[in-house]
Amino acid sequence: MAFAPFRRRWPQIALGVGCLAVAALASAAYAYLTGPLLALVLGAGKATAALGAVSSLLPAGAAQLGLLGVALLLVAVALVKGLSMLGQALWLDGSAELAGHELRAALHAHVLALPLVEHRERARGEVLARLLDDAERVKEATVSALVASLRDGLSALALLAVALLLAPRLALVALVVLPLVALAVASISRRVRRAAERGQNAVGELSAQLDEALGAIAEIKSARAEPRVARRLDDASEQLSRWRRRRILTRAALPLFNEVLAAAGLGAALLYAGKLVVGGVIAPAALVSFFTAMLMLYKPIKGLGNTVQTVAAGRASLERIAELLSDAAEQQAAPLPPLERRLEARGLRYRYRHGDGAEVLAGVDLTLARGEIVAVSGASGAGKSTLLALLAGLDTPAAGALCWDGEPVTAPAALRGAVGYVPQQPLLLAGSVADNLRLAAPSASDAQLERALHDAGLDIERSRRVGSGASGLSVGQVQRLAIAR
């Protein structure tokens, strides 16, 4: 799933990767030109001698201009690198962001298609944490990390090639610490992943508690429980902060290792370089370019190390997302024809997945004839709401059947749209009254909307703004608007 959006944009991505390669070569050219430029400044000969093979790249006659020729070449390199970075941003970064959007959109669609029972058994705040925070970290670990790996990897290869071209033996001495850097990155990344996993779980817990507290704010105030609830939220926030601080500390250890090991490698190369310069094995200008390339090489290697940590942290979020995606989505069903005679429930049975195992409904039979008004009564917990959810196609019975005009309903989702559902505490979506009504009938005309409002006994403007919290409507108005919907 993570890389599917890339396959649809391979031409733009290929152009972006090409731009990255050109930019990497331009960075390597900067390093290569440092030594000859210093040699010219110190008066160590003409441009042709100082630049060596690169002098052939200068415009005709510029090799005789000394510093001016090198300056012209630097400007040309800067222009090429700038244009390459612009192309990379347009083609590669732009494609990566669109791919990240598609990942989020696919996740949103899957979550909305989950059966109602899956939503009922997950805290809404926990689901929101996975849709927002975890989805962003997965995008960073797949989409953004891929772009960063290409950028830093190509730059590192180009600079390494310059170092090996100028002084192969020095490069091998300086790079002897790379295996130690790789071991440090691997060890620290494992710790980052564990801290990130616990941190993401803490995000879900805090989100769930916040959602619960804000949803029950009236009850909390009525019980004067604000201080106690605030303490619970503070405890959850402290748990999150603790794991995030641990992750920050762990990630900060990598630059320490990198700095020390890189300095050790360069120091060893510097000691060895003195003998090579004295013996005439390597020219001073080449030595300056070599050390410039090695110093510039540190940045992309550091970037690759950070990318590995980003991927490690993203794996924890990916596992949480994968758990959500493992729940099977509901299959769409063809709508039912208008009811002509009756809706029947035959032997309906139902039990909740998490509970004492007792059946909420144990063989319920019910007939609802067209035009008939039926009231279902019973004690709390008797299964009234569960029965209505089954009749509306919002849940699936463990056994039994629902029949529409005598025909068994094979997919409960087919009942939706044919059966209107108004819960005790209906919710309105952010938007206008008309937007909420058209949620059920997208193609409804203004006249049909007015008729629905009239039949529900609600005198209200279609353009009035409402929202999930009712936005100034009374409880009765919200219920009537839900009936009209």
PDB file of N, CA and C in Angstrom, residues 431-465:
ATOM      1  N   GLY A 431     -21.750  22.279   8.761  1.00  0.00           N
ATOM      2  CA  GLY A 431     -22.251  22.742   7.470  1.00  0.00           C
ATOM      3  C   GLY A 431     -23.607  23.398   7.657  1.00  0.00           C
ATOM      4  N   SER A 432     -24.365  23.446   6.605  1.00  0.00           N
ATOM      5  CA  SER A 432     -25.694  24.045   6.680  1.00  0.00           C
ATOM      6  C   SER A 432     -26.752  22.977   6.943  1.00  0.00           C
ATOM      7  N   VAL A 433     -27.989  23.462   7.203  1.00  0.00           N
ATOM      8  CA  VAL A 433     -29.116  22.536   7.337  1.00  0.00           C
ATOM      9  C   VAL A 433     -29.270  21.729   6.060  1.00  0.00           C
ATOM     10  N   ALA A 434     -29.132  22.391   4.909  1.00  0.00           N
ATOM     11  CA  ALA A 434     -29.260  21.699   3.628  1.00  0.00           C
ATOM     12  C   ALA A 434     -28.176  20.636   3.461  1.00  0.00           C
ATOM     13  N   ASP A 435     -26.955  20.949   3.901  1.00  0.00           N
ATOM     14  CA  ASP A 435     -25.869  19.961   3.803  1.00  0.00           C
ATOM     15  C   ASP A 435     -26.206  18.710   4.594  1.00  0.00           C
ATOM     16  N   ASN A 436     -26.779  18.887   5.785  1.00  0.00           N
ATOM     17  CA  ASN A 436     -27.129  17.726   6.603  1.00  0.00           C
ATOM     18  C   ASN A 436     -28.247  16.917   5.979  1.00  0.00           C
ATOM     19  N   LEU A 437     -29.222  17.590   5.387  1.00  0.00           N
ATOM     20  CA  LEU A 437     -30.315  16.861   4.740  1.00  0.00           C
ATOM     21  C   LEU A 437     -29.819  16.099   3.506  1.00  0.00           C
ATOM     22  N   ARG A 438     -28.929  16.736   2.762  1.00  0.00           N
ATOM     23  CA  ARG A 438     -28.424  16.078   1.534  1.00  0.00           C
ATOM     24  C   ARG A 438     -27.402  14.988   1.828  1.00  0.00           C
ATOM     25  N   LEU A 439     -27.026  14.837   3.095  1.00  0.00           N
ATOM     26  CA  LEU A 439     -26.192  13.695   3.451  1.00  0.00           C
ATOM     27  C   LEU A 439     -26.918  12.399   3.107  1.00  0.00           C
ATOM     28  N   ALA A 440     -28.233  12.391   3.285  1.00  0.00           N
ATOM     29  CA  ALA A 440     -29.032  11.198   2.990  1.00  0.00           C
ATOM     30  C   ALA A 440     -29.516  11.166   1.555  1.00  0.00           C
ATOM     31  N   ALA A 441     -29.662  12.328   0.912  1.00  0.00           N
ATOM     32  CA  ALA A 441     -30.167  12.395  -0.466  1.00  0.00           C
ATOM     33  C   ALA A 441     -29.404  13.480  -1.205  1.00  0.00           C
ATOM     34  N   PRO A 442     -28.224  13.158  -1.754  1.00  0.00           N
ATOM     35  CA  PRO A 442     -27.371  14.179  -2.371  1.00  0.00           C
ATOM     36  C   PRO A 442     -28.031  14.957  -3.502  1.00  0.00           C
ATOM     37  N   SER A 443     -28.959  14.316  -4.216  1.00  0.00           N
ATOM     38  CA  SER A 443     -29.579  14.980  -5.370  1.00  0.00           C
ATOM     39  C   SER A 443     -30.914  15.628  -5.045  1.00  0.00           C
ATOM     40  N   ALA A 444     -31.275  15.733  -3.769  1.00  0.00           N
ATOM     41  CA  ALA A 444     -32.571  16.297  -3.394  1.00  0.00           C
ATOM     42  C   ALA A 444     -32.665  17.766  -3.809  1.00  0.00           C
ATOM     43  N   SER A 445     -33.825  18.154  -4.311  1.00  0.00           N
ATOM     44  CA  SER A 445     -34.057  19.542  -4.706  1.00  0.00           C
ATOM     45  C   SER A 445     -34.381  20.389  -3.483  1.00  0.00           C
ATOM     46  N   ASP A 446     -34.366  21.716  -3.659  1.00  0.00           N
ATOM     47  CA  ASP A 446     -34.716  22.610  -2.557  1.00  0.00           C
ATOM     48  C   ASP A 446     -36.139  22.363  -2.087  1.00  0.00           C
ATOM     49  N   ALA A 447     -37.033  22.076  -3.031  1.00  0.00           N
ATOM     50  CA  ALA A 447     -38.425  21.813  -2.670  1.00  0.00           C
ATOM     51  C   ALA A 447     -38.537  20.552  -1.809  1.00  0.00           C
ATOM     52  N   GLN A 448     -37.760  19.532  -2.151  1.00  0.00           N
ATOM     53  CA  GLN A 448     -37.786  18.299  -1.353  1.00  0.00           C
ATOM     54  C   GLN A 448     -37.223  18.536   0.043  1.00  0.00           C
ATOM     55  N   LEU A 449     -36.215  19.394   0.139  1.00  0.00           N
ATOM     56  CA  LEU A 449     -35.676  19.712   1.460  1.00  0.00           C
ATOM     57  C   LEU A 449     -36.726  20.426   2.303  1.00  0.00           C
ATOM     58  N   GLU A 450     -37.421  21.380   1.690  1.00  0.00           N
ATOM     59  CA  GLU A 450     -38.467  22.112   2.418  1.00  0.00           C
ATOM     60  C   GLU A 450     -39.569  21.165   2.867  1.00  0.00           C
ATOM     61  N   ARG A 451     -39.907  20.200   2.012  1.00  0.00           N
ATOM     62  CA  ARG A 451     -40.958  19.243   2.366  1.00  0.00           C
ATOM     63  C   ARG A 451     -40.523  18.371   3.549  1.00  0.00           C
ATOM     64  N   ALA A 452     -39.270  17.933   3.551  1.00  0.00           N
ATOM     65  CA  ALA A 452     -38.770  17.102   4.644  1.00  0.00           C
ATOM     66  C   ALA A 452     -38.792  17.870   5.960  1.00  0.00           C
ATOM     67  N   LEU A 453     -38.365  19.150   5.930  1.00  0.00           N
ATOM     68  CA  LEU A 453     -38.390  19.970   7.136  1.00  0.00           C
ATOM     69  C   LEU A 453     -39.817  20.185   7.628  1.00  0.00           C
ATOM     70  N   HIS A 454     -40.720  20.419   6.693  1.00  0.00           N
ATOM     71  CA  HIS A 454     -42.135  20.644   7.050  1.00  0.00           C
ATOM     72  C   HIS A 454     -42.730  19.389   7.676  1.00  0.00           C
ATOM     73  N   ASP A 455     -42.460  18.224   7.066  1.00  0.00           N
ATOM     74  CA  ASP A 455     -43.016  16.975   7.590  1.00  0.00           C
ATOM     75  C   ASP A 455     -42.464  16.646   8.969  1.00  0.00           C
ATOM     76  N   ALA A 456     -41.239  17.112   9.252  1.00  0.00           N
ATOM     77  CA  ALA A 456     -40.641  16.863  10.566  1.00  0.00           C
ATOM     78  C   ALA A 456     -41.060  17.917  11.583  1.00  0.00           C
ATOM     79  N   GLY A 457     -41.860  18.913  11.154  1.00  0.00           N
ATOM     80  CA  GLY A 457     -42.321  19.941  12.076  1.00  0.00           C
ATOM     81  C   GLY A 457     -41.241  20.918  12.473  1.00  0.00           C
ATOM     82  N   LEU A 458     -40.323  21.228  11.538  1.00  0.00           N
ATOM     83  CA  LEU A 458     -39.207  22.110  11.856  1.00  0.00           C
ATOM     84  C   LEU A 458     -39.229  23.312  10.921  1.00  0.00           C
ATOM     85  N   ASP A 459     -39.353  24.495  11.504  1.00  0.00           N
ATOM     86  CA  ASP A 459     -39.337  25.740  10.735  1.00  0.00           C
ATOM     87  C   ASP A 459     -37.955  26.373  10.895  1.00  0.00           C
ATOM     88  N   ILE A 460     -37.111  26.163   9.913  1.00  0.00           N
ATOM     89  CA  ILE A 460     -35.727  26.643  10.005  1.00  0.00           C
ATOM     90  C   ILE A 460     -35.202  26.878   8.589  1.00  0.00           C
ATOM     91  N   GLU A 461     -34.319  27.877   8.438  1.00  0.00           N
ATOM     92  CA  GLU A 461     -33.763  28.193   7.122  1.00  0.00           C
ATOM     93  C   GLU A 461     -32.790  27.098   6.677  1.00  0.00           C
ATOM     94  N   ARG A 462     -32.872  26.759   5.406  1.00  0.00           N
ATOM     95  CA  ARG A 462     -31.970  25.715   4.874  1.00  0.00           C
ATOM     96  C   ARG A 462     -30.515  26.154   4.927  1.00  0.00           C
ATOM     97  N   SER A 463     -30.276  27.464   4.860  1.00  0.00           N
ATOM     98  CA  SER A 463     -28.901  27.962   4.831  1.00  0.00           C
ATOM     99  C   SER A 463     -28.282  28.127   6.221  1.00  0.00           C
ATOM    100  N   ARG A 464     -29.038  27.896   7.256  1.00  0.00           N
ATOM    101  CA  ARG A 464     -28.519  28.088   8.610  1.00  0.00           C
ATOM    102  C   ARG A 464     -27.357  27.134   8.866  1.00  0.00           C
ATOM    103  N   ARG A 465     -26.294  27.668   9.482  1.00  0.00           N
ATOM    104  CA  ARG A 465     -25.115  26.854   9.764  1.00  0.00           C
ATOM    105  C   ARG A 465     -25.323  26.067  11.054  1.00  0.00           C
TER     106      ARG A 465
END
